[in-house]
Amino acid sequence: MKRLNILFILGILIITSSINAQQTPAASQSEAITIVGATAHIGNGELIENSLIIFENGILTQVLDATTTKMQYRGTIINAEGKHVYPGFIAPNTTLGLVEIASLRPTDDEDEIGEMLPHIRSLVAYNAESQIVESMRPNGVLIGEIVPRGGTISGTSSIVQFDAWNWEDAAIKKDNGLHINWPNSFKRGKWWLGEERGLKPNEKYAEDILKLSQFFNNSRAYMAGEQKQENLPFKSMETVFTNGKKVFVHVDGEREIVDAIQFKKDQNLKDMVIVGGYDAVKVADLIKAENIAVLATRPHSTPNQDDEDYDYNYKLAKLLSDKGILVGLESSGQMERASTRNLPFYAGTVAASGMDKEEALKLITLNNAKILGIDDRLGTLEKGKDATLFISEGDALDMRTNKLTKAFIQGRELSLESHQTELYHRYSEKYENQKKE
């Protein structure tokens, strides 16, 4: 009991310190801002070497080549010669704001009890004052898709921006997609229950798929009936059937991907996205034929099989893009919340492995925006879109030169300080003083 009390108090202290450390959300844009002279990476593959960018009331009003226009500057003028400007990077399939410290249960809200949970909404559990969320911004990651975990159907995700007081203020697009964790045809032996270690065929694989199909069919029957007794999980499926809500299927194996695509056909799903897609290259033609997008697993991970190329994950996004598939990058996996700040460097690794640099940038800007259904507002530096962007001293896809000097979300200038930058300044000063002694 004493140990539990200590853990509870520790959790409260950590949560409190997290709230106190969070930077105050920026005030609304009060006057026009003009950025002059930067190399503008539009996010759609285009580049403007000497750009003129103007935004007012949180909206981009001009994105031009400064050498060919006589447009008059407006409001505050930022001279960005020699620097680079990018649209805010978009992180899909993340649990940011749902878990602060995995070992402290009071700060972990990514999963619920049950298998079929379409009624679970990640948005209402999102903690806008998370210290981890705050640490995304200094690397240019300004937008995220917040996704629940667990179960066969884990629930619905929402899109948020990373500068808000609460989830209501943070929301950009509510309940953008349903997430399904596709069953695996293999499973690992539970050695603690006396089973053999290692992978072995999942004898209940077909049964697991049947259960998923039955849930979809029962949900349709419920919606078509009188609904005398409310069933929240069934009712939550209505937007999937009637409005074509995106269905994100988390799946990696070749056989599983083929089965998931057949499920899409059987259930007449209008818009399906494969998340992970480790073996997607093996069935790329089928994926392309069904017009399915892929959120490719993060490049900074090792191959699954001993006989695969060491750089397989580095090349996966390019291999799929070369097949004509719409591809974005996601960052789930080990230490996924902290690692999401590395999203631009994942794109940089793809570029270093053969993809054109501006095409690699699209993997975390326009492509991710299209896949998440927010490309009408975000993902590129174009007139009429949200002024969600940042200025970097150098190449933002290179960890050596990704050094932000300014960042804006919907025209609001952000603080780029976080608990990590505070520690950096503290210990830099410490060691500088030691050098002088």
Short mmCIF file of C-alpha atoms in Angstrom, two decimals:
data_model
loop_
_atom_site.label_atom_id
_atom_site.label_comp_id
_atom_site.label_asym_id
_atom_site.label_seq_id
_atom_site.Cartn_x
_atom_site.Cartn_y
_atom_site.Cartn_z
CA MET A 1 0.00 0.00 0.00
CA LYS A 2 2.84 2.38 0.87
CA ARG A 3 4.48 1.69 -2.49
CA LEU A 4 1.22 2.42 -4.32
CA ASN A 5 0.85 5.72 -2.46
CA ILE A 6 4.39 6.71 -3.43
CA LEU A 7 3.74 5.88 -7.10
CA PHE A 8 0.48 7.85 -7.03
CA ILE A 9 2.17 10.91 -5.54
CA LEU A 10 5.02 10.60 -8.03
CA GLY A 11 2.55 10.45 -10.89
CA ILE A 12 0.71 13.56 -9.68
CA LEU A 13 4.00 15.46 -9.32
CA ILE A 14 5.07 14.51 -12.84
CA ILE A 15 1.71 15.47 -14.32
CA THR A 16 1.79 18.78 -12.45
CA SER A 17 5.33 19.54 -13.57
CA SER A 18 4.31 18.71 -17.14
CA ILE A 19 1.52 21.27 -16.99
CA ASN A 20 3.75 23.91 -15.43
CA ALA A 21 6.47 23.33 -18.03
CA GLN A 22 4.16 23.65 -21.03
CA GLN A 23 4.58 26.81 -23.06
CA THR A 24 1.52 29.08 -23.11
CA PRO A 25 -0.29 28.76 -26.45
CA ALA A 26 0.41 31.65 -28.78
CA ALA A 27 -2.01 34.53 -29.29
CA SER A 28 -3.92 34.86 -32.57
CA GLN A 29 -2.14 36.61 -35.41
CA SER A 30 -2.70 40.35 -35.05
CA GLU A 31 -1.00 41.73 -38.17
CA ALA A 32 0.24 40.54 -41.54
CA ILE A 33 3.64 38.81 -41.69
CA THR A 34 5.93 38.80 -44.73
CA ILE A 35 8.80 36.34 -45.08
CA VAL A 36 11.35 37.42 -47.68
CA GLY A 37 14.29 35.72 -49.33
CA ALA A 38 14.00 32.15 -48.02
CA THR A 39 14.23 29.05 -50.15
CA ALA A 40 10.61 27.86 -50.03
CA HIS A 41 10.01 24.12 -50.05
CA ILE A 42 6.37 24.15 -51.13
CA GLY A 43 5.69 20.57 -50.04
CA ASN A 44 4.34 19.37 -53.39
CA GLY A 45 7.74 18.80 -54.99
CA GLU A 46 8.24 22.41 -56.05
CA LEU A 47 10.95 24.78 -54.87
CA ILE A 48 11.20 28.59 -54.94
CA GLU A 49 14.80 29.70 -54.44
CA ASN A 50 13.99 33.32 -53.53
CA SER A 51 10.49 33.41 -52.12
CA LEU A 52 8.01 35.99 -50.89
CA ILE A 53 5.43 34.61 -48.45
CA ILE A 54 2.67 36.68 -46.85
CA PHE A 55 0.02 35.52 -44.41
CA GLU A 56 -2.81 37.32 -42.61
CA ASN A 57 -5.40 36.13 -40.09
CA GLY A 58 -3.77 32.70 -40.09
CA ILE A 59 -4.11 32.18 -43.86
CA LEU A 60 -1.46 32.28 -46.59
CA THR A 61 -2.32 35.12 -48.96
CA GLN A 62 0.77 35.11 -51.19
CA VAL A 63 3.45 32.52 -52.04
CA LEU A 64 5.53 33.98 -54.86
CA ASP A 65 8.95 34.14 -56.45
CA ALA A 66 10.43 37.39 -55.13
CA THR A 67 12.62 37.83 -58.21
CA THR A 68 9.64 38.04 -60.57
CA THR A 69 7.10 40.04 -58.57
CA LYS A 70 6.71 43.59 -57.33
CA MET A 71 4.27 42.62 -54.59
CA GLN A 72 4.31 45.10 -51.72
CA TYR A 73 5.40 43.74 -48.37
CA ARG A 74 2.87 43.83 -45.56
CA GLY A 75 3.04 44.00 -41.76
CA THR A 76 6.03 42.51 -39.94
CA ILE A 77 8.86 41.71 -42.33
CA ILE A 78 11.11 38.72 -41.65
CA ASN A 79 14.34 38.66 -43.65
CA ALA A 80 15.04 34.96 -44.21
CA GLU A 81 17.82 35.16 -46.79
CA GLY A 82 19.97 32.05 -46.73
CA LYS A 83 17.31 30.15 -44.74
CA HIS A 84 14.60 27.66 -45.67
CA VAL A 85 10.84 27.73 -45.14
CA TYR A 86 8.67 24.59 -44.99
CA PRO A 87 5.04 23.69 -44.37
CA GLY A 88 4.53 22.18 -40.92
CA PHE A 89 5.31 18.47 -40.88
CA ILE A 90 2.39 16.09 -40.31
CA ALA A 91 2.75 13.00 -38.09
CA PRO A 92 0.12 10.30 -38.75
CA ASN A 93 -0.64 7.26 -36.58
CA THR A 94 0.74 8.59 -33.32
CA THR A 95 -0.28 8.28 -29.66
CA LEU A 96 1.09 11.71 -28.75
CA GLY A 97 -0.94 13.23 -25.93
CA LEU A 98 -2.43 9.87 -24.94
CA VAL A 99 0.57 8.63 -22.95
CA GLU A 100 3.06 10.74 -21.02
CA ILE A 101 5.02 8.10 -19.09
CA ALA A 102 4.29 4.50 -20.10
CA SER A 103 5.25 3.09 -16.69
CA LEU A 104 2.74 5.35 -14.87
CA ARG A 105 -0.81 4.10 -15.46
CA PRO A 106 -2.48 7.45 -14.60
CA THR A 107 -0.69 9.01 -17.61
CA ASP A 108 -1.55 6.18 -20.05
CA ASP A 109 -4.85 6.50 -21.93
CA GLU A 110 -4.14 4.90 -25.30
CA ASP A 111 -6.21 1.73 -24.89
CA GLU A 112 -9.59 0.56 -23.62
CA ILE A 113 -10.87 -2.87 -22.58
CA GLY A 114 -12.56 -4.81 -25.38
CA GLU A 115 -12.04 -5.96 -28.97
CA MET A 116 -14.53 -4.02 -31.13
CA LEU A 117 -14.29 -0.39 -30.04
CA PRO A 118 -15.37 1.89 -32.93
CA HIS A 119 -17.04 4.22 -30.42
CA ILE A 120 -13.75 5.10 -28.68
CA ARG A 121 -12.63 8.63 -29.62
CA SER A 122 -8.96 9.40 -29.11
CA LEU A 123 -9.61 13.14 -29.28
CA VAL A 124 -11.35 13.44 -25.91
CA ALA A 125 -8.36 11.77 -24.19
CA TYR A 126 -5.77 13.98 -25.91
CA ASN A 127 -3.63 15.98 -23.48
CA ALA A 128 -2.74 19.23 -25.23
CA GLU A 129 -0.38 20.15 -22.38
CA SER A 130 1.88 17.12 -22.80
CA GLN A 131 5.60 17.82 -22.52
CA ILE A 132 6.25 15.25 -25.25
CA VAL A 133 3.89 17.05 -27.64
CA GLU A 134 5.71 20.30 -26.90
CA SER A 135 9.03 18.71 -27.87
CA MET A 136 7.81 18.03 -31.43
CA ARG A 137 7.75 21.69 -32.43
CA PRO A 138 11.48 22.49 -32.43
CA ASN A 139 11.89 19.93 -35.25
CA GLY A 140 8.99 21.28 -37.31
CA VAL A 141 6.42 18.59 -36.47
CA LEU A 142 3.35 20.77 -35.93
CA ILE A 143 0.37 18.52 -36.81
CA GLY A 144 -0.52 14.99 -35.70
CA GLU A 145 -3.12 12.27 -36.11
CA ILE A 146 -3.92 10.95 -32.63
CA VAL A 147 -4.74 7.23 -32.78
CA PRO A 148 -6.00 4.84 -30.09
CA ARG A 149 -4.41 1.41 -29.68
CA GLY A 150 -5.59 -2.03 -28.64
CA GLY A 151 -8.38 -4.38 -29.66
CA THR A 152 -9.26 -5.46 -33.18
CA ILE A 153 -11.06 -2.18 -33.82
CA SER A 154 -9.28 0.34 -31.62
CA GLY A 155 -11.50 3.37 -32.29
CA THR A 156 -11.40 6.64 -34.21
CA SER A 157 -8.51 9.06 -34.65
CA SER A 158 -8.55 12.85 -34.95
CA ILE A 159 -6.16 15.46 -36.36
CA VAL A 160 -4.75 18.09 -33.99
CA GLN A 161 -2.31 20.98 -34.08
CA PHE A 162 0.39 21.16 -31.42
CA ASP A 163 -0.29 24.55 -29.82
CA ALA A 164 -3.47 24.55 -27.76
CA TRP A 165 -4.93 24.79 -24.27
CA ASN A 166 -7.14 21.71 -24.65
CA TRP A 167 -8.39 19.15 -27.14
CA GLU A 168 -11.24 21.38 -28.28
CA ASP A 169 -8.78 24.11 -29.31
CA ALA A 170 -6.34 21.58 -30.79
CA ALA A 171 -8.80 19.80 -33.09
CA ILE A 172 -8.36 20.34 -36.82
CA LYS A 173 -10.44 17.40 -38.04
CA LYS A 174 -12.49 15.34 -35.63
CA ASP A 175 -12.94 11.58 -36.03
CA ASN A 176 -11.19 11.40 -39.39
CA GLY A 177 -10.84 7.62 -39.51
CA LEU A 178 -11.56 4.19 -38.02
CA HIS A 179 -8.57 2.04 -37.06
CA ILE A 180 -8.43 -1.74 -37.41
CA ASN A 181 -5.59 -3.93 -36.15
CA TRP A 182 -5.67 -6.74 -38.70
CA PRO A 183 -5.27 -10.27 -37.26
CA ASN A 184 -1.91 -11.98 -37.80
CA SER A 185 -1.61 -15.37 -39.48
CA PHE A 186 1.30 -16.12 -37.14
CA LYS A 187 1.63 -15.70 -33.41
CA ARG A 188 4.41 -15.95 -30.88
CA GLY A 189 4.34 -18.74 -28.33
CA LYS A 190 3.45 -17.63 -24.80
CA TRP A 191 6.34 -19.28 -23.00
CA TRP A 192 4.97 -18.19 -19.62
CA LEU A 193 1.93 -20.39 -20.32
CA GLY A 194 4.06 -23.37 -21.32
CA GLU A 195 3.87 -22.78 -25.09
CA GLU A 196 6.93 -23.08 -27.31
CA ARG A 197 8.86 -19.89 -28.00
CA GLY A 198 9.00 -18.34 -31.44
CA LEU A 199 6.52 -17.87 -34.26
CA LYS A 200 3.96 -20.46 -35.19
CA PRO A 201 0.81 -20.44 -37.36
CA ASN A 202 -2.21 -18.79 -35.80
CA GLU A 203 -4.85 -21.51 -35.99
CA LYS A 204 -7.57 -18.95 -35.24
CA TYR A 205 -6.60 -16.53 -38.02
CA ALA A 206 -9.64 -17.29 -40.21
CA GLU A 207 -11.87 -17.18 -37.14
CA ASP A 208 -10.49 -13.75 -36.20
CA ILE A 209 -11.29 -12.38 -39.66
CA LEU A 210 -14.77 -13.91 -39.49
CA LYS A 211 -15.43 -12.15 -36.18
CA LEU A 212 -14.44 -8.83 -37.75
CA SER A 213 -16.69 -9.45 -40.76
CA GLN A 214 -19.58 -10.42 -38.51
CA PHE A 215 -19.20 -7.22 -36.52
CA PHE A 216 -19.40 -5.15 -39.73
CA ASN A 217 -22.42 -7.15 -40.93
CA ASN A 218 -24.18 -6.89 -37.57
CA SER A 219 -23.53 -3.15 -37.50
CA ARG A 220 -25.18 -2.79 -40.93
CA ALA A 221 -28.14 -4.85 -39.78
CA TYR A 222 -28.48 -2.71 -36.66
CA MET A 223 -28.43 0.51 -38.68
CA ALA A 224 -31.07 -0.88 -41.04
CA GLY A 225 -33.34 -2.02 -38.20
CA GLU A 226 -35.58 -0.24 -35.72
CA GLN A 227 -32.77 0.22 -33.16
CA LYS A 228 -35.09 -0.34 -30.21
CA GLN A 229 -32.10 -0.81 -27.92
CA GLU A 230 -29.09 1.44 -28.33
CA ASN A 231 -25.83 -0.27 -29.21
CA LEU A 232 -23.09 2.35 -29.21
CA PRO A 233 -20.40 0.29 -31.03
CA PHE A 234 -22.82 -0.58 -33.85
CA LYS A 235 -24.15 2.97 -34.04
CA SER A 236 -20.60 4.35 -34.28
CA MET A 237 -20.11 2.46 -37.56
CA GLU A 238 -22.72 4.58 -39.36
CA THR A 239 -20.21 7.09 -40.77
CA VAL A 240 -18.11 4.25 -42.19
CA PHE A 241 -21.09 2.94 -44.16
CA THR A 242 -22.84 6.18 -45.11
CA ASN A 243 -20.17 8.90 -45.27
CA GLY A 244 -17.23 6.84 -46.46
CA LYS A 245 -15.10 7.48 -43.37
CA LYS A 246 -11.52 6.40 -43.93
CA VAL A 247 -10.60 2.98 -42.60
CA PHE A 248 -6.98 2.63 -41.51
CA VAL A 249 -5.90 -1.02 -41.45
CA HIS A 250 -2.73 -1.71 -39.50
CA VAL A 251 -1.23 -4.67 -41.33
CA ASP A 252 2.25 -5.83 -42.41
CA GLY A 253 2.38 -9.38 -43.84
CA GLU A 254 1.81 -10.22 -47.50
CA ARG A 255 -1.01 -12.68 -46.83
CA GLU A 256 -2.63 -10.33 -44.34
CA ILE A 257 -2.51 -7.39 -46.78
CA VAL A 258 -4.19 -9.47 -49.48
CA ASP A 259 -6.88 -10.56 -47.02
CA ALA A 260 -7.42 -6.98 -45.85
CA ILE A 261 -7.92 -5.84 -49.44
CA GLN A 262 -10.45 -8.63 -49.98
CA PHE A 263 -12.20 -7.46 -46.82
CA LYS A 264 -12.38 -3.96 -48.32
CA LYS A 265 -14.10 -5.39 -51.38
CA ASP A 266 -16.45 -7.61 -49.40
CA GLN A 267 -17.51 -4.75 -47.14
CA ASN A 268 -17.59 -2.17 -49.95
CA LEU A 269 -15.31 0.20 -48.07
CA LYS A 270 -14.76 3.39 -50.04
CA ASP A 271 -11.47 4.63 -48.60
CA MET A 272 -8.94 2.28 -47.00
CA VAL A 273 -5.37 3.09 -45.93
CA ILE A 274 -2.72 0.49 -45.11
CA VAL A 275 -0.67 1.43 -42.04
CA GLY A 276 2.76 -0.19 -41.70
CA GLY A 277 2.67 -2.24 -44.89
CA TYR A 278 6.00 -3.96 -44.36
CA ASP A 279 5.39 -6.48 -47.18
CA ALA A 280 3.37 -4.08 -49.33
CA VAL A 281 5.99 -4.14 -52.11
CA LYS A 282 5.17 -7.81 -52.75
CA VAL A 283 1.56 -6.94 -53.60
CA ALA A 284 2.11 -3.37 -54.84
CA ASP A 285 0.16 -3.92 -58.08
CA LEU A 286 -2.90 -5.06 -56.14
CA ILE A 287 -2.65 -2.09 -53.77
CA LYS A 288 -2.34 0.30 -56.72
CA ALA A 289 -5.28 -1.29 -58.54
CA GLU A 290 -7.49 -0.77 -55.47
CA ASN A 291 -6.31 2.87 -55.11
CA ILE A 292 -5.15 2.25 -51.53
CA ALA A 293 -2.65 4.60 -49.87
CA VAL A 294 0.11 3.36 -47.57
CA LEU A 295 1.53 4.93 -44.42
CA ALA A 296 4.89 3.20 -44.54
CA THR A 297 6.60 1.99 -41.39
CA ARG A 298 9.37 4.25 -40.10
CA PRO A 299 12.70 3.85 -41.93
CA HIS A 300 14.77 3.84 -38.73
CA SER A 301 14.05 0.19 -37.94
CA THR A 302 15.73 -3.13 -38.71
CA PRO A 303 14.55 -5.66 -41.31
CA ASN A 304 12.19 -8.39 -40.12
CA GLN A 305 13.97 -11.22 -41.92
CA ASP A 306 17.65 -12.21 -41.94
CA ASP A 307 17.76 -12.48 -45.75
CA GLU A 308 16.38 -9.00 -46.43
CA ASP A 309 18.50 -6.00 -47.37
CA TYR A 310 19.80 -4.12 -44.35
CA ASP A 311 18.34 -0.93 -45.80
CA TYR A 312 14.95 -2.41 -46.74
CA ASN A 313 13.03 0.00 -44.50
CA TYR A 314 15.08 2.92 -45.84
CA LYS A 315 13.89 2.08 -49.37
CA LEU A 316 10.32 0.93 -48.69
CA ALA A 317 8.64 4.31 -49.29
CA LYS A 318 10.49 4.82 -52.58
CA LEU A 319 9.75 1.30 -53.80
CA LEU A 320 6.04 1.86 -53.21
CA SER A 321 6.09 5.38 -54.69
CA ASP A 322 7.79 4.05 -57.83
CA LYS A 323 4.78 1.75 -58.24
CA GLY A 324 2.46 4.77 -58.32
CA ILE A 325 1.10 4.31 -54.80
CA LEU A 326 0.34 7.34 -52.60
CA VAL A 327 2.79 6.94 -49.71
CA GLY A 328 3.33 8.77 -46.44
CA LEU A 329 5.58 8.10 -43.47
CA GLU A 330 4.47 7.18 -39.95
CA SER A 331 6.53 6.73 -36.78
CA SER A 332 4.90 4.03 -34.64
CA GLY A 333 7.00 1.41 -32.90
CA GLN A 334 9.43 1.37 -30.02
CA MET A 335 9.41 4.68 -28.10
CA GLU A 336 7.06 6.01 -30.76
CA ARG A 337 5.97 9.18 -28.95
CA ALA A 338 9.47 10.53 -28.30
CA SER A 339 10.65 9.26 -31.71
CA THR A 340 7.95 11.16 -33.60
CA ARG A 341 10.14 14.24 -33.41
CA ASN A 342 12.48 12.38 -35.79
CA LEU A 343 9.85 12.40 -38.56
CA PRO A 344 11.82 14.84 -40.77
CA PHE A 345 14.93 12.69 -40.43
CA TYR A 346 12.97 9.61 -41.53
CA ALA A 347 12.17 11.49 -44.73
CA GLY A 348 15.84 12.49 -44.96
CA THR A 349 16.85 8.83 -44.74
CA VAL A 350 14.47 7.98 -47.59
CA ALA A 351 16.03 10.78 -49.64
CA ALA A 352 19.52 9.47 -48.87
CA SER A 353 18.38 6.05 -50.10
CA GLY A 354 17.47 7.16 -53.61
CA MET A 355 14.37 9.36 -53.55
CA ASP A 356 14.53 12.96 -54.74
CA LYS A 357 14.75 15.31 -51.75
CA GLU A 358 11.57 17.27 -52.55
CA GLU A 359 9.70 14.03 -53.25
CA ALA A 360 10.86 12.70 -49.87
CA LEU A 361 9.57 15.89 -48.26
CA LYS A 362 6.12 15.14 -49.69
CA LEU A 363 6.06 11.97 -47.58
CA ILE A 364 5.57 14.09 -44.45
CA THR A 365 3.74 17.08 -45.97
CA LEU A 366 1.35 16.83 -48.93
CA ASN A 367 1.13 13.03 -49.07
CA ASN A 368 0.34 12.70 -45.38
CA ALA A 369 -2.17 15.54 -45.69
CA LYS A 370 -3.91 13.75 -48.59
CA ILE A 371 -3.98 10.43 -46.75
CA LEU A 372 -5.46 12.05 -43.64
CA GLY A 373 -7.94 14.13 -45.62
CA ILE A 374 -6.64 17.57 -44.65
CA ASP A 375 -4.84 18.61 -47.87
CA ASP A 376 -7.42 21.37 -48.44
CA ARG A 377 -5.90 23.22 -45.46
CA LEU A 378 -2.44 21.83 -44.80
CA GLY A 379 0.55 20.06 -46.32
CA THR A 380 1.80 22.75 -48.72
CA LEU A 381 2.68 26.43 -48.86
CA GLU A 382 -0.12 27.62 -51.12
CA LYS A 383 -2.39 30.62 -51.18
CA GLY A 384 -5.57 30.03 -49.19
CA LYS A 385 -4.16 27.33 -46.91
CA ASP A 386 -3.40 27.61 -43.20
CA ALA A 387 -0.25 29.53 -42.32
CA THR A 388 1.25 26.53 -40.56
CA LEU A 389 4.93 26.68 -41.41
CA PHE A 390 8.43 27.20 -40.06
CA ILE A 391 11.79 28.74 -40.96
CA SER A 392 14.95 26.66 -40.59
CA GLU A 393 18.57 27.73 -40.81
CA GLY A 394 19.25 24.78 -43.11
CA ASP A 395 17.88 21.57 -44.58
CA ALA A 396 15.06 20.46 -42.26
CA LEU A 397 15.48 16.80 -43.29
CA ASP A 398 19.05 16.77 -41.98
CA MET A 399 19.46 16.54 -38.20
CA ARG A 400 22.66 18.58 -38.43
CA THR A 401 20.98 21.61 -40.01
CA ASN A 402 17.36 21.37 -38.84
CA LYS A 403 17.54 24.46 -36.62
CA LEU A 404 14.28 26.36 -36.43
CA THR A 405 14.30 30.11 -35.95
CA LYS A 406 10.55 30.74 -36.36
CA ALA A 407 7.44 28.55 -36.39
CA PHE A 408 3.76 29.36 -36.92
CA ILE A 409 0.52 27.43 -36.53
CA GLN A 410 -2.45 29.10 -38.23
CA GLY A 411 -0.42 32.33 -38.23
CA ARG A 412 0.35 32.24 -34.50
CA GLU A 413 4.06 32.46 -33.72
CA LEU A 414 5.10 29.60 -31.45
CA SER A 415 7.62 29.36 -28.70
CA LEU A 416 10.27 26.84 -29.69
CA GLU A 417 11.30 26.26 -26.10
CA SER A 418 10.57 22.97 -24.36
CA HIS A 419 11.85 21.05 -21.34
CA GLN A 420 14.51 19.60 -23.65
CA THR A 421 15.75 22.96 -24.90
CA GLU A 422 15.82 24.18 -21.31
CA LEU A 423 18.07 21.27 -20.37
CA TYR A 424 20.21 21.92 -23.44
CA HIS A 425 20.78 25.55 -22.45
CA ARG A 426 21.39 24.60 -18.82
CA TYR A 427 24.07 22.02 -19.51
CA SER A 428 25.63 23.93 -22.39
CA GLU A 429 26.21 26.77 -19.95
CA LYS A 430 27.60 24.33 -17.39
CA TYR A 431 30.21 22.85 -19.73
CA GLU A 432 31.09 26.23 -21.24
CA ASN A 433 31.89 27.46 -17.73
CA GLN A 434 34.02 24.39 -17.09
CA LYS A 435 36.06 25.11 -20.24
CA LYS A 436 36.83 28.60 -18.98
CA GLU A 437 38.05 27.40 -15.58
#
